CSV table of C-alpha atoms in Angstrom, one decimal:
chain,number,residue,atom,x,y,z
A,1,MET,CA,-22.6,42.0,19.7
A,2,ARG,CA,-23.2,38.2,20.4
A,3,GLN,CA,-23.2,36.1,17.4
A,4,SER,CA,-25.6,33.3,16.9
A,5,THR,CA,-24.4,29.8,16.4
A,6,THR,CA,-25.6,27.5,13.6
A,7,ASN,CA,-25.4,23.7,13.7
A,8,PHE,CA,-24.7,21.5,10.6
A,9,ASP,CA,-23.6,17.9,10.1
A,10,VAL,CA,-20.6,18.8,8.1
A,11,ILE,CA,-18.9,22.2,7.3
A,12,ILE,CA,-16.8,22.3,4.2
A,13,LEU,CA,-14.1,25.0,3.7
A,14,GLY,CA,-13.6,26.0,0.1
A,15,ALA,CA,-16.0,25.9,-2.9
A,16,GLY,CA,-13.6,24.8,-5.4
A,17,ALA,CA,-13.7,21.5,-7.3
A,18,ALA,CA,-13.1,19.1,-4.5
A,19,GLY,CA,-15.2,21.1,-2.0
A,20,LEU,CA,-18.2,21.3,-4.2
A,21,MET,CA,-18.1,17.6,-5.0
A,22,CYS,CA,-17.8,16.8,-1.4
A,23,ALA,CA,-20.8,19.1,-0.6
A,24,LEU,CA,-23.2,17.5,-3.3
A,25,THR,CA,-22.2,14.0,-2.3
A,26,ALA,CA,-22.8,14.6,1.3
A,27,GLY,CA,-25.8,16.6,0.7
A,28,GLN,CA,-27.5,14.1,-1.4
A,29,ARG,CA,-26.9,11.5,1.3
A,30,GLY,CA,-29.1,13.6,3.4
A,31,ARG,CA,-26.5,15.4,5.4
A,32,ARG,CA,-26.8,19.0,6.6
A,33,VAL,CA,-24.0,20.7,4.6
A,34,LEU,CA,-22.5,24.1,5.0
A,35,LEU,CA,-20.1,25.2,2.3
A,36,LEU,CA,-18.1,28.3,3.1
A,37,GLU,CA,-16.1,30.2,0.6
A,38,ARG,CA,-14.0,33.2,1.1
A,39,SER,CA,-14.5,34.8,-2.4
A,40,ASP,CA,-17.8,36.0,-4.0
A,41,LYS,CA,-18.2,32.9,-6.1
A,42,ALA,CA,-17.8,29.2,-6.5
A,43,GLY,CA,-15.3,27.3,-8.8
A,44,ALA,CA,-12.9,30.2,-9.7
A,45,LYS,CA,-10.1,27.9,-10.9
A,46,ILE,CA,-12.6,25.7,-12.8
A,47,VAL,CA,-13.7,28.7,-14.8
A,48,ILE,CA,-10.4,29.7,-16.0
A,49,SER,CA,-9.0,26.0,-16.5
A,50,GLY,CA,-8.4,24.8,-19.9
A,51,GLY,CA,-8.4,28.3,-21.6
A,52,GLY,CA,-12.1,28.7,-20.3
A,53,ARG,CA,-13.2,25.2,-21.5
A,54,CYS,CA,-12.2,23.2,-18.3
A,55,ASN,CA,-10.2,20.1,-19.0
A,56,PHE,CA,-12.4,18.3,-16.5
A,57,THR,CA,-10.8,14.7,-16.6
A,58,ASN,CA,-8.8,12.4,-18.6
A,59,LEU,CA,-9.5,9.0,-20.2
A,60,GLY,CA,-6.2,7.6,-19.0
A,61,ILE,CA,-6.5,8.2,-15.3
A,62,ALA,CA,-4.1,5.8,-13.4
A,63,PRO,CA,-2.5,6.0,-9.9
A,64,ASP,CA,1.1,6.1,-11.4
A,65,ARG,CA,0.2,9.5,-13.1
A,66,PHE,CA,0.0,11.3,-9.7
A,67,VAL,CA,2.9,12.6,-7.7
A,68,SER,CA,2.8,11.8,-3.9
A,69,GLY,CA,5.0,10.8,-0.9
A,70,ASN,CA,2.8,7.7,-1.0
A,71,PRO,CA,2.2,6.7,-4.6
A,72,HIS,CA,-0.5,4.2,-3.5
A,73,PHE,CA,-2.6,6.7,-1.5
A,74,CYS,CA,-4.6,7.8,-4.4
A,75,VAL,CA,-5.6,4.3,-5.7
A,76,SER,CA,-8.7,3.7,-3.4
A,77,ALA,CA,-10.4,7.1,-4.3
A,78,LEU,CA,-9.6,7.0,-8.0
A,79,ARG,CA,-11.1,3.4,-8.2
A,80,ARG,CA,-14.2,4.4,-6.1
A,81,TYR,CA,-15.1,7.4,-8.1
A,82,THR,CA,-13.6,7.1,-11.7
A,83,GLN,CA,-13.4,9.4,-14.6
A,84,TRP,CA,-16.3,7.4,-16.0
A,85,ASP,CA,-18.5,8.4,-13.2
A,86,PHE,CA,-17.7,12.1,-13.7
A,87,ILE,CA,-18.2,11.8,-17.4
A,88,ASP,CA,-21.6,10.2,-16.6
A,89,LEU,CA,-22.5,13.1,-14.6
A,90,VAL,CA,-21.5,15.7,-17.2
A,91,SER,CA,-23.4,13.6,-19.8
A,92,ARG,CA,-26.6,13.6,-17.6
A,93,HIS,CA,-26.4,17.5,-17.5
A,94,ARG,CA,-26.2,17.4,-21.4
A,95,ILE,CA,-22.9,19.3,-21.4
A,96,ALA,CA,-21.1,18.7,-24.7
A,97,TYR,CA,-17.6,17.8,-24.5
A,98,HIS,CA,-14.8,16.5,-26.8
A,99,GLU,CA,-11.5,14.7,-26.4
A,100,LYS,CA,-8.1,16.5,-27.4
A,101,THR,CA,-4.8,15.0,-27.3
A,102,LEU,CA,-3.7,12.2,-24.9
A,103,GLY,CA,-7.1,11.5,-23.5
A,104,GLN,CA,-8.0,15.1,-22.3
A,105,LEU,CA,-11.7,15.9,-22.1
A,106,PHE,CA,-12.7,19.6,-22.5
A,107,CYS,CA,-16.1,21.3,-22.6
A,108,ASP,CA,-17.4,22.3,-26.1
A,109,GLY,CA,-18.6,25.5,-24.6
A,110,SER,CA,-17.7,27.4,-21.4
A,111,ALA,CA,-16.1,26.0,-18.2
A,112,ARG,CA,-19.0,27.7,-16.3
A,113,ALA,CA,-21.3,24.7,-17.4
A,114,ILE,CA,-19.2,22.5,-15.0
A,115,VAL,CA,-19.6,25.1,-12.1
A,116,ALA,CA,-23.3,25.4,-12.8
A,117,MET,CA,-23.6,21.5,-12.9
A,118,LEU,CA,-21.9,21.3,-9.5
A,119,LEU,CA,-24.0,24.0,-8.0
A,120,GLU,CA,-27.2,22.5,-9.3
A,121,GLU,CA,-26.2,19.2,-7.6
A,122,CYS,CA,-25.4,21.0,-4.4
A,123,GLU,CA,-29.0,22.4,-4.6
A,124,ARG,CA,-30.4,18.9,-5.1
A,125,GLY,CA,-28.7,18.1,-1.8
A,126,GLY,CA,-30.0,21.0,0.1
A,127,VAL,CA,-26.4,22.4,0.6
A,128,THR,CA,-26.1,25.8,2.2
A,129,LEU,CA,-23.6,28.0,0.4
A,130,ARG,CA,-22.2,31.2,2.1
A,131,PHE,CA,-19.8,33.3,0.2
A,132,GLY,CA,-17.4,36.1,1.3
A,133,GLN,CA,-16.7,34.2,4.4
A,134,ASN,CA,-13.5,35.2,6.2
A,135,ILE,CA,-12.7,32.6,8.8
A,136,SER,CA,-11.3,33.9,11.9
A,137,GLY,CA,-11.2,30.7,14.0
A,138,VAL,CA,-11.3,27.0,13.7
A,139,SER,CA,-11.4,24.9,16.9
A,140,LYS,CA,-12.6,21.7,18.3
A,141,PRO,CA,-14.0,22.1,21.9
A,142,ASP,CA,-16.3,19.1,21.2
A,143,GLY,CA,-17.5,19.1,17.7
A,144,PHE,CA,-15.8,21.6,15.2
A,145,ARG,CA,-16.4,25.4,15.7
A,146,VAL,CA,-15.8,27.7,12.8
A,147,GLU,CA,-16.0,31.4,13.5
A,148,THR,CA,-16.4,33.8,10.7
A,149,TYR,CA,-17.3,37.5,10.7
A,150,SER,CA,-20.9,36.7,9.9
A,151,GLY,CA,-21.5,34.0,12.4
A,152,ILE,CA,-20.4,30.9,14.3
A,153,PHE,CA,-20.9,27.5,12.8
A,154,THR,CA,-20.6,24.1,14.3
A,155,ALA,CA,-20.7,20.6,13.1
A,156,PRO,CA,-19.1,17.1,14.1
A,157,ALA,CA,-17.3,17.0,10.7
A,158,LEU,CA,-15.0,19.5,9.0
A,159,VAL,CA,-13.6,19.2,5.5
A,160,LEU,CA,-10.4,21.2,4.5
A,161,ALA,CA,-10.9,21.9,0.6
A,162,THR,CA,-9.4,25.4,0.2
A,163,GLY,CA,-6.6,24.1,-2.2
A,164,GLY,CA,-2.9,24.8,-2.2
A,165,LEU,CA,-0.6,27.7,-2.9
A,166,SER,CA,-0.9,27.9,-6.7
A,167,ILE,CA,-2.0,31.0,-8.3
A,168,PRO,CA,-2.2,33.4,-5.3
A,169,LYS,CA,-3.8,36.2,-7.3
A,170,MET,CA,-6.9,34.0,-7.3
A,171,GLY,CA,-6.8,33.9,-3.5
A,172,ALA,CA,-4.8,30.7,-3.0
A,173,THR,CA,-3.3,30.5,0.6
A,174,GLY,CA,-1.9,27.7,2.8
A,175,PHE,CA,-5.1,27.9,5.0
A,176,SER,CA,-5.9,24.3,4.9
A,177,HIS,CA,-2.3,23.4,5.6
A,178,ASP,CA,-2.2,25.8,8.6
A,179,VAL,CA,-5.5,24.3,10.0
A,180,ALA,CA,-4.2,20.8,9.5
A,181,ARG,CA,-0.9,21.6,11.5
A,182,ARG,CA,-3.0,23.2,14.2
A,183,PHE,CA,-4.8,19.7,14.6
A,184,GLY,CA,-1.4,17.9,14.6
A,185,LEU,CA,-1.3,16.6,11.1
A,186,ARG,CA,1.9,16.9,9.2
A,187,VAL,CA,2.4,18.8,6.0
A,188,THR,CA,5.1,17.8,3.5
A,189,GLU,CA,7.3,20.2,1.8
A,190,THR,CA,5.4,22.2,-0.9
A,191,ARG,CA,6.7,23.4,-4.2
A,192,PRO,CA,5.2,24.7,-7.5
A,193,GLY,CA,4.0,22.1,-9.9
A,194,LEU,CA,3.1,22.2,-13.7
A,195,VAL,CA,5.1,25.4,-13.8
A,196,PRO,CA,7.5,26.9,-16.5
A,197,PHE,CA,11.2,27.1,-15.8
A,198,ARG,CA,13.4,30.0,-15.6
A,199,ALA,CA,16.9,30.0,-17.2
A,200,GLU,CA,20.2,31.6,-16.6
A,201,PRO,CA,20.6,34.4,-19.2
A,202,GLY,CA,22.4,32.8,-22.3
A,203,ALA,CA,22.2,29.4,-20.8
A,204,ALA,CA,23.5,26.8,-23.3
A,205,GLY,CA,23.7,29.3,-26.1
A,206,PHE,CA,20.0,30.0,-26.2
A,207,ASP,CA,18.5,33.3,-25.3
A,208,ALA,CA,15.3,35.4,-25.3
A,209,SER,CA,15.5,35.8,-29.1
A,210,LEU,CA,14.0,32.2,-29.3
A,211,ALA,CA,10.9,33.3,-27.4
A,212,GLY,CA,7.7,31.9,-29.2
A,213,VAL,CA,9.6,29.0,-30.7
A,214,SER,CA,7.7,25.7,-30.2
A,215,LEU,CA,8.5,22.1,-31.1
A,216,ASP,CA,7.8,18.6,-30.2
A,217,ALA,CA,10.5,17.0,-27.9
A,218,ILE,CA,11.1,14.4,-25.2
A,219,VAL,CA,11.9,15.8,-21.7
A,220,SER,CA,13.3,13.8,-19.0
A,221,CYS,CA,14.2,14.1,-15.4
A,222,GLY,CA,15.5,11.0,-13.7
A,223,ALA,CA,13.4,8.1,-14.8
A,224,ARG,CA,10.5,10.1,-15.9
A,225,SER,CA,10.0,11.3,-19.4
A,226,PHE,CA,7.4,13.2,-21.3
A,227,ARG,CA,7.0,13.8,-25.0
A,228,GLU,CA,5.0,16.9,-25.9
A,229,ASN,CA,5.7,20.3,-27.1
A,230,ILE,CA,8.1,22.6,-25.4
A,231,LEU,CA,8.0,26.5,-25.8
A,232,PHE,CA,10.9,28.8,-25.4
A,233,THR,CA,10.0,32.0,-23.5
A,234,HIS,CA,11.7,35.3,-22.9
A,235,ARG,CA,12.8,33.9,-19.4
A,236,GLY,CA,13.2,30.2,-20.1
A,237,LEU,CA,11.1,27.1,-21.1
A,238,SER,CA,7.4,26.2,-20.9
A,239,GLY,CA,5.0,24.1,-22.9
A,240,PRO,CA,3.1,20.9,-21.9
A,241,ALA,CA,6.3,18.7,-21.7
A,242,ILE,CA,8.1,21.2,-19.5
A,243,LEU,CA,5.0,21.8,-17.2
A,244,GLN,CA,4.9,18.0,-16.7
A,245,ILE,CA,8.5,17.4,-15.9
A,246,SER,CA,8.5,20.5,-13.5
A,247,SER,CA,6.5,18.3,-10.8
A,248,TYR,CA,9.4,16.0,-10.7
A,249,TRP,CA,12.1,18.6,-10.7
A,250,ARG,CA,14.2,19.7,-7.8
A,251,PRO,CA,16.3,22.8,-7.5
A,252,GLY,CA,19.9,22.2,-8.6
A,253,ALA,CA,19.0,19.1,-10.9
A,254,SER,CA,19.1,19.4,-14.7
A,255,ILE,CA,16.8,18.0,-17.3
A,256,ALA,CA,17.5,16.2,-20.6
A,257,ILE,CA,15.6,17.4,-23.8
A,258,ASP,CA,15.7,15.2,-27.0
A,259,LEU,CA,14.9,17.9,-29.6
A,260,LEU,CA,14.5,15.3,-32.3
A,261,PRO,CA,12.4,12.5,-30.8
A,262,GLY,CA,12.4,9.5,-33.0
A,263,MET,CA,15.1,10.6,-35.4
A,264,ASP,CA,18.6,9.4,-36.0
A,265,ALA,CA,20.2,12.8,-35.6
A,266,ILE,CA,23.8,11.7,-36.6
A,267,GLY,CA,22.5,9.6,-39.4
A,268,PHE,CA,20.6,12.5,-40.8
A,269,LEU,CA,23.5,14.9,-40.6
A,270,LYS,CA,25.9,12.6,-42.3
A,271,GLU,CA,23.4,11.8,-45.0
A,272,ARG,CA,22.8,15.5,-45.6
A,273,LYS,CA,26.7,16.1,-45.8
A,274,ARG,CA,26.7,13.5,-48.7
A,275,THR,CA,23.5,14.6,-50.4
A,276,ARG,CA,23.7,18.3,-49.9
A,277,PRO,CA,27.4,19.1,-49.5
A,278,ARG,CA,27.1,22.8,-50.4
A,279,ALA,CA,24.2,23.6,-48.0
A,280,SER,CA,24.9,25.5,-44.7
A,281,GLY,CA,24.6,23.8,-41.3
A,282,ARG,CA,21.7,26.1,-40.6
A,283,ALA,CA,19.7,25.1,-43.8
A,284,VAL,CA,20.1,21.4,-43.0
A,285,LEU,CA,19.1,22.0,-39.3
A,286,ALA,CA,16.0,23.9,-40.6
A,287,GLU,CA,14.7,20.8,-42.3
A,288,MET,CA,14.3,19.4,-38.8
A,289,LEU,CA,13.7,22.3,-36.6
A,290,PRO,CA,12.0,25.7,-36.5
A,291,ALA,CA,14.0,28.3,-38.4
A,292,ARG,CA,15.2,30.4,-35.4
A,293,LEU,CA,16.2,27.5,-33.4
A,294,ALA,CA,18.0,26.0,-36.4
A,295,GLN,CA,20.1,29.4,-36.6
A,296,ALA,CA,20.9,29.4,-32.9
A,297,LEU,CA,22.0,25.9,-32.9
A,298,ALA,CA,24.2,26.3,-36.0
A,299,GLU,CA,25.8,29.5,-34.6
A,300,ALA,CA,26.6,27.7,-31.3
A,301,HIS,CA,27.7,24.4,-32.5
A,302,LEU,CA,28.8,24.5,-36.2
A,303,PRO,CA,31.5,26.4,-38.0
A,304,ALA,CA,30.5,28.7,-40.8
A,305,GLY,CA,30.6,27.2,-44.3
A,306,GLU,CA,29.2,24.3,-46.2
A,307,MET,CA,28.3,20.9,-44.9
A,308,ALA,CA,31.0,19.2,-46.9
A,309,ASN,CA,33.6,21.1,-44.8
A,310,ILE,CA,32.3,20.2,-41.3
A,311,PRO,CA,34.1,17.4,-39.7
A,312,ASP,CA,32.1,14.2,-38.7
A,313,ARG,CA,33.3,14.7,-35.1
A,314,THR,CA,31.6,18.2,-35.1
A,315,LEU,CA,28.5,16.7,-36.4
A,316,GLY,CA,28.5,13.9,-33.9
A,317,ALA,CA,28.9,16.4,-31.0
A,318,LEU,CA,26.1,18.4,-32.5
A,319,ALA,CA,23.9,15.2,-32.8
A,320,GLU,CA,24.7,14.4,-29.2
A,321,HIS,CA,23.4,17.8,-28.2
A,322,LEU,CA,20.3,17.6,-30.3
A,323,LYS,CA,19.2,14.2,-28.7
A,324,GLY,CA,20.2,15.1,-25.1
A,325,TRP,CA,20.4,18.9,-24.3
A,326,ARG,CA,21.1,19.1,-20.8
A,327,PHE,CA,19.3,22.1,-19.4
A,328,ALA,CA,19.7,23.3,-15.9
A,329,PRO,CA,16.9,25.6,-14.8
A,330,GLN,CA,17.7,28.6,-12.5
A,331,ASP,CA,14.5,28.1,-10.9
A,332,THR,CA,10.7,27.8,-11.7
A,333,GLU,CA,8.3,30.7,-12.2
A,334,GLY,CA,6.9,30.0,-8.7
A,335,PHE,CA,3.4,29.6,-7.4
A,336,ALA,CA,2.2,32.7,-9.3
A,337,LYS,CA,2.5,30.6,-12.6
A,338,ALA,CA,2.1,27.2,-11.2
A,339,GLU,CA,-1.1,25.3,-11.9
A,340,VAL,CA,-0.8,23.1,-8.8
A,341,THR,CA,0.9,22.6,-5.5
A,342,VAL,CA,3.2,19.6,-5.2
A,343,GLY,CA,3.0,18.4,-1.6
A,344,GLY,CA,0.5,19.3,1.0
A,345,ILE,CA,-1.2,17.5,4.1
A,346,ASP,CA,0.8,14.3,4.7
A,347,THR,CA,-1.1,11.2,3.3
A,348,ARG,CA,0.2,9.2,6.3
A,349,ASP,CA,-2.2,11.1,8.5
A,350,LEU,CA,-5.3,10.4,6.3
A,351,SER,CA,-7.2,7.5,5.5
A,352,SER,CA,-7.1,6.7,1.7
A,353,LYS,CA,-10.7,5.5,1.6
A,354,THR,CA,-12.4,8.3,3.5
A,355,MET,CA,-9.9,11.2,3.5
A,356,GLU,CA,-10.3,11.4,7.3
A,357,ALA,CA,-7.6,12.3,9.6
A,358,ARG,CA,-6.4,9.1,11.5
A,359,HIS,CA,-6.0,10.9,14.8
A,360,VAL,CA,-8.5,13.5,14.6
A,361,SER,CA,-12.0,12.2,14.3
A,362,GLY,CA,-14.2,14.2,12.0
A,363,LEU,CA,-11.5,16.1,10.2
A,364,TYR,CA,-11.0,15.4,6.5
A,365,ALA,CA,-9.0,16.9,3.8
A,366,VAL,CA,-9.4,16.7,0.0
A,367,GLY,CA,-8.2,18.0,-3.4
A,368,GLU,CA,-5.1,20.1,-3.8
A,369,ALA,CA,-4.6,20.6,-0.2
A,370,VAL,CA,-3.5,16.9,0.1
A,371,ASP,CA,0.0,15.7,-0.9
A,372,VAL,CA,-1.3,14.2,-4.3
A,373,THR,CA,-0.6,16.0,-7.5
A,374,GLY,CA,-1.8,14.9,-10.9
A,375,TRP,CA,-0.2,15.2,-14.4
A,376,LEU,CA,-1.3,17.9,-16.7
A,377,GLY,CA,-4.4,17.2,-18.7
A,378,GLY,CA,-7.4,16.7,-16.3
A,379,TYR,CA,-5.8,14.5,-13.6
A,380,ASN,CA,-5.9,17.1,-10.8
A,381,PHE,CA,-9.5,17.7,-11.5
A,382,GLN,CA,-10.2,13.9,-11.3
A,383,TRP,CA,-8.4,13.9,-7.9
A,384,ALA,CA,-10.7,16.6,-6.7
A,385,TRP,CA,-13.8,14.8,-7.9
A,386,SER,CA,-12.5,11.3,-6.5
A,387,SER,CA,-11.3,12.6,-3.2
A,388,GLY,CA,-14.3,15.0,-2.7
A,389,TRP,CA,-16.6,12.1,-3.4
A,390,SER,CA,-14.7,9.8,-1.1
A,391,ALA,CA,-14.9,12.2,1.8
A,392,GLY,CA,-18.5,13.2,1.0
A,393,GLN,CA,-19.6,9.5,1.4
A,394,ALA,CA,-18.0,9.4,4.8
A,395,VAL,CA,-18.8,12.5,6.6
């Protein structure tokens, strides 16, 4: 049976954060917009983000808090549509929100309020949304032609907004990357970002018995450092500081962990040797660290007995370990546990102002599909809003 063809000004593939923002922006400019989504609802990752409360942006948005092959690419979009612009939109819809640590903004209530807001704005722009759309073909005989099992759609502009490879159980695929390659755009190496690490069994004297232990630490990889909590798991390390540094880590590299940030470890241990000579090393370490971690460290690095009998060189070696534990991850937990994809459509092939492909007129890419990855804490949503808005202004 012959399928009918429907014409639009722009077709957007993917009704996630970036796709919705692009659609509402273009629609409110008077463009005839078709938004196609493979699943049966919009904004699936928005709904689960931030523990269901959506960390929708960050007060501290800055270009140096994004990872990309071209660190300057994100500057234009982030300046043209800022966190304050999105906060203003949230406020206009009377969505209550609050600031947590480090400038992170969360909804007071459900993340579904953000999805409802974006859908309402799409409705204002007359956007046509179609769900459950499995795309069987994308071509450009003249304008763009998108074939689905329910129809054929054409438009002079096509926006790739289907995201990256993270959280495949929610339907994540490399579809945008595949389409980009088909049209001659380069795609950089992709890897999991904002993801826990897996450890070799028994690595550095730590094991699964520490699972659940959490503490403040400074985690470093190369020149980049983050100070937040780390969490020991049954398989390795997680927690905000670990997730942050994972976006900078490469297989085979080690990370340095300061378990006592801001403290003079050797000074403390020597002072306790003098003032608590009969205390055990474990008891002294427990003054600074969670009890289970203190016990593991004492067993791995100190002889049994009282502080008075522990040589200063042994305390010095322990202090060095406390301030610079070298941890070599076996691997990450992969895309299944990653919050984002590092890498994507090469920014060298896109305009930083409009997100349009430099050599394919009318083709755009936004959000996680592009080689721009933000820090943990609302940065990736802001990139979605900023890049989606920029493309929406140009299509």
